[in-house]
Amino acid sequence: DSAECALGHTAMRAFFASLDSKVSRARNNKQKATTIFKEVHAMFFRKYEENVLFEKIFEDGTYNCLTASMLYSHVLDRYRIPYEIKEKPTHIYLVVFPGNDNILFETTNPRGLYAPDDKAKRGYIDALVAMKVVTREYVNSVGVASAFNEFYYDKQNISLQQLAGLQYFNLAISQYEESNIDAAITSALKAI
């Protein structure tokens, strides 16, 4: 683990040396968010894998929505950019500049930076209705904007520490399903 930790620190130092000037040239919040999103994705993410630990990003570029959100959180913290970590039943994402610009970081998509307008919000809500996550009657009663904000910008956030625990929880479940009970117990204890 110490080798992966050293590898991660070295990679981040070099990355920040290049990113600092790009972020300082950004003229507004959206430009800062866009620069960070694109640069992190291009530099670190090579292959999506459902169940992977954070250090795999630095070993071979393997990531998922949880570990990518962890890395983005670290980078956003460096630049003191406000964000919220959102958890849905099968997905983790970030809202950057919450309450102001509400920029979504869909971390598993290289083009996953969104500052949705009204048309895009309608599209998202129509998709949620099609998936039966919300009903058309509910959307009609509260409005598209309210339904969108409730689903994507809800007030429930998780912390970076909880996010770190979730990766071990997910690993424990996977190990348990593979009948690797001892490893599952170890991962569950790490999650706690």
CSV table of C-alpha atoms in Angstrom, one decimal:
chain,number,residue,atom,x,y,z
A,1,ASP,CA,0.0,0.0,0.0
A,2,SER,CA,2.9,2.4,0.7
A,3,ALA,CA,4.2,1.9,-2.9
A,4,GLU,CA,0.8,2.9,-4.3
A,5,CYS,CA,0.5,5.8,-1.9
A,6,ALA,CA,4.0,7.1,-3.0
A,7,LEU,CA,3.0,6.6,-6.7
A,8,GLY,CA,-0.2,8.6,-6.1
A,9,HIS,CA,1.6,11.4,-4.4
A,10,THR,CA,4.2,11.6,-7.1
A,11,ALA,CA,1.6,11.6,-9.9
A,12,MET,CA,-0.5,14.3,-8.1
A,13,ARG,CA,2.5,16.6,-7.6
A,14,ALA,CA,3.4,16.4,-11.2
A,15,PHE,CA,-0.2,16.8,-12.3
A,16,PHE,CA,-0.8,19.9,-10.0
A,17,ALA,CA,2.4,21.5,-11.4
A,18,SER,CA,0.8,21.5,-14.8
A,19,LEU,CA,-2.8,22.1,-13.7
A,20,ASP,CA,-2.1,25.2,-11.5
A,21,SER,CA,-1.5,27.6,-14.4
A,22,LYS,CA,-4.5,26.3,-16.4
A,23,VAL,CA,-6.9,26.8,-13.4
A,24,SER,CA,-5.4,30.2,-12.7
A,25,ARG,CA,-6.2,31.3,-16.3
A,26,ALA,CA,-9.8,30.3,-16.0
A,27,ARG,CA,-12.1,33.4,-16.0
A,28,ASN,CA,-15.1,32.0,-14.3
A,29,ASN,CA,-16.5,29.0,-12.3
A,30,LYS,CA,-17.6,27.1,-15.4
A,31,GLN,CA,-14.1,27.4,-17.0
A,32,LYS,CA,-12.4,26.3,-13.8
A,33,ALA,CA,-14.8,23.3,-13.5
A,34,THR,CA,-14.3,22.4,-17.2
A,35,THR,CA,-10.5,22.6,-17.0
A,36,ILE,CA,-10.4,20.4,-13.9
A,37,PHE,CA,-12.9,17.9,-15.3
A,38,LYS,CA,-11.1,17.5,-18.6
A,39,GLU,CA,-7.6,17.5,-17.3
A,40,VAL,CA,-8.3,14.9,-14.6
A,41,HIS,CA,-10.1,12.6,-16.9
A,42,ALA,CA,-7.4,12.8,-19.6
A,43,MET,CA,-4.5,12.3,-17.2
A,44,PHE,CA,-5.8,9.5,-14.9
A,45,PHE,CA,-8.7,7.5,-16.3
A,46,ARG,CA,-8.1,4.7,-18.7
A,47,LYS,CA,-10.5,1.9,-18.0
A,48,TYR,CA,-13.8,1.7,-16.2
A,49,GLU,CA,-14.2,-1.3,-13.8
A,50,GLU,CA,-17.3,-1.9,-11.6
A,51,ASN,CA,-15.4,-2.8,-8.4
A,52,VAL,CA,-12.0,-1.2,-7.9
A,53,LEU,CA,-10.1,0.5,-5.1
A,54,PHE,CA,-8.8,4.1,-5.3
A,55,GLU,CA,-5.2,3.3,-5.7
A,56,LYS,CA,-5.8,1.5,-9.0
A,57,ILE,CA,-6.2,4.9,-10.7
A,58,PHE,CA,-2.5,5.5,-10.1
A,59,GLU,CA,-1.4,1.9,-10.9
A,60,ASP,CA,-3.1,1.5,-14.3
A,61,GLY,CA,-5.9,4.1,-14.7
A,62,THR,CA,-8.7,1.8,-13.7
A,63,TYR,CA,-11.6,3.7,-12.0
A,64,ASN,CA,-15.3,3.7,-11.3
A,65,CYS,CA,-17.7,6.5,-10.3
A,66,LEU,CA,-16.8,6.2,-6.7
A,67,THR,CA,-13.0,6.3,-7.1
A,68,ALA,CA,-13.2,9.0,-9.8
A,69,SER,CA,-15.3,11.1,-7.4
A,70,MET,CA,-12.7,10.6,-4.7
A,71,LEU,CA,-9.9,11.9,-7.1
A,72,TYR,CA,-12.0,14.9,-8.3
A,73,SER,CA,-12.8,15.7,-4.6
A,74,HIS,CA,-9.1,15.8,-3.8
A,75,VAL,CA,-8.4,18.1,-6.8
A,76,LEU,CA,-11.3,20.4,-6.1
A,77,ASP,CA,-10.2,20.7,-2.4
A,78,ARG,CA,-6.8,21.8,-3.6
A,79,TYR,CA,-8.3,24.8,-5.5
A,80,ARG,CA,-10.9,25.4,-2.7
A,81,ILE,CA,-13.7,24.9,-5.1
A,82,PRO,CA,-17.0,24.0,-3.3
A,83,TYR,CA,-18.7,20.7,-4.2
A,84,GLU,CA,-21.1,18.1,-2.9
A,85,ILE,CA,-20.8,14.4,-3.2
A,86,LYS,CA,-24.1,12.8,-4.2
A,87,GLU,CA,-25.0,9.1,-3.9
A,88,LYS,CA,-27.8,7.4,-5.7
A,89,PRO,CA,-28.5,3.7,-5.3
A,90,THR,CA,-26.1,2.6,-8.1
A,91,HIS,CA,-24.1,5.8,-8.8
A,92,ILE,CA,-21.9,8.5,-7.3
A,93,TYR,CA,-21.4,12.0,-8.8
A,94,LEU,CA,-20.4,15.5,-7.8
A,95,VAL,CA,-22.1,18.8,-7.9
A,96,VAL,CA,-19.5,21.6,-8.3
A,97,PHE,CA,-20.3,25.1,-7.2
A,98,PRO,CA,-23.5,23.9,-5.6
A,99,GLY,CA,-26.3,26.5,-5.2
A,100,ASN,CA,-24.6,28.8,-7.8
A,101,ASP,CA,-23.7,27.1,-11.0
A,102,ASN,CA,-24.7,23.5,-10.0
A,103,ILE,CA,-22.3,21.9,-12.4
A,104,LEU,CA,-22.6,18.1,-12.5
A,105,PHE,CA,-19.5,16.0,-12.7
A,106,GLU,CA,-20.6,12.6,-14.2
A,107,THR,CA,-17.2,11.1,-13.5
A,108,THR,CA,-17.4,8.0,-15.6
A,109,ASN,CA,-18.1,9.9,-18.8
A,110,PRO,CA,-15.2,11.8,-20.5
A,111,ARG,CA,-17.8,14.4,-21.6
A,112,GLY,CA,-19.7,14.2,-18.3
A,113,LEU,CA,-19.6,17.8,-17.2
A,114,TYR,CA,-23.1,19.3,-17.3
A,115,ALA,CA,-24.6,22.7,-16.5
A,116,PRO,CA,-28.1,21.8,-17.6
A,117,ASP,CA,-30.4,24.3,-19.1
A,118,ASP,CA,-34.3,24.0,-19.0
A,119,LYS,CA,-34.3,21.8,-22.1
A,120,ALA,CA,-31.7,19.4,-20.7
A,121,LYS,CA,-33.6,19.3,-17.4
A,122,ARG,CA,-36.7,18.3,-19.2
A,123,GLY,CA,-34.7,15.5,-21.0
A,124,TYR,CA,-33.4,14.2,-17.7
A,125,ILE,CA,-36.8,14.2,-16.1
A,126,ASP,CA,-38.4,12.5,-19.1
A,127,ALA,CA,-35.7,9.8,-18.7
A,128,LEU,CA,-36.5,9.4,-15.0
A,129,VAL,CA,-40.2,9.1,-15.8
A,130,ALA,CA,-39.4,6.4,-18.5
A,131,MET,CA,-37.3,4.5,-15.9
A,132,LYS,CA,-40.2,4.9,-13.4
A,133,VAL,CA,-38.0,6.7,-10.9
A,134,VAL,CA,-40.6,9.4,-10.7
A,135,THR,CA,-44.1,9.6,-12.0
A,136,ARG,CA,-45.4,12.0,-14.7
A,137,GLU,CA,-48.2,13.1,-12.2
A,138,TYR,CA,-45.5,14.0,-9.6
A,139,VAL,CA,-43.5,16.0,-12.2
A,140,ASN,CA,-46.7,17.8,-13.3
A,141,SER,CA,-47.6,18.7,-9.7
A,142,VAL,CA,-44.1,20.1,-8.7
A,143,GLY,CA,-42.8,21.2,-12.1
A,144,VAL,CA,-39.8,20.0,-14.1
A,145,ALA,CA,-37.2,22.3,-12.4
A,146,SER,CA,-38.3,21.3,-8.9
A,147,ALA,CA,-38.3,17.6,-9.8
A,148,PHE,CA,-34.9,17.9,-11.4
A,149,ASN,CA,-33.4,19.8,-8.4
A,150,GLU,CA,-34.9,17.3,-6.0
A,151,PHE,CA,-33.4,14.3,-7.8
A,152,TYR,CA,-30.0,15.7,-8.8
A,153,TYR,CA,-29.3,18.4,-6.2
A,154,ASP,CA,-31.0,17.0,-3.1
A,155,LYS,CA,-29.7,18.1,0.2
A,156,GLN,CA,-28.3,14.7,1.2
A,157,ASN,CA,-24.6,14.6,0.7
A,158,ILE,CA,-22.0,12.1,1.7
A,159,SER,CA,-18.5,13.0,2.9
A,160,LEU,CA,-15.2,12.0,1.4
A,161,GLN,CA,-14.6,9.7,4.4
A,162,GLN,CA,-17.9,8.0,3.7
A,163,LEU,CA,-17.0,7.7,0.1
A,164,ALA,CA,-13.7,6.0,1.1
A,165,GLY,CA,-15.7,3.6,3.3
A,166,LEU,CA,-18.1,2.8,0.5
A,167,GLN,CA,-15.3,1.5,-1.7
A,168,TYR,CA,-14.5,-1.1,0.9
A,169,PHE,CA,-18.1,-1.9,1.5
A,170,ASN,CA,-18.6,-2.6,-2.3
A,171,LEU,CA,-15.4,-4.7,-2.3
A,172,ALA,CA,-16.7,-6.7,0.7
A,173,ILE,CA,-19.9,-7.5,-1.1
A,174,SER,CA,-18.1,-8.6,-4.2
A,175,GLN,CA,-15.7,-10.8,-2.1
A,176,TYR,CA,-18.6,-12.3,-0.3
A,177,GLU,CA,-20.4,-13.2,-3.5
A,178,GLU,CA,-17.2,-14.9,-4.7
A,179,SER,CA,-17.2,-16.9,-1.4
A,180,ASN,CA,-14.0,-15.2,-0.3
A,181,ILE,CA,-15.3,-14.8,3.3
A,182,ASP,CA,-12.1,-13.9,5.1
A,183,ALA,CA,-11.3,-11.1,2.6
A,184,ALA,CA,-14.9,-9.9,2.8
A,185,ILE,CA,-14.7,-9.6,6.5
A,186,THR,CA,-11.4,-7.7,6.3
A,187,SER,CA,-12.9,-5.3,3.7
A,188,ALA,CA,-16.1,-4.8,5.8
A,189,LEU,CA,-14.0,-3.9,8.8
A,190,LYS,CA,-12.1,-1.3,6.7
A,191,ALA,CA,-15.4,0.1,5.5
A,192,ILE,CA,-16.5,0.6,9.1
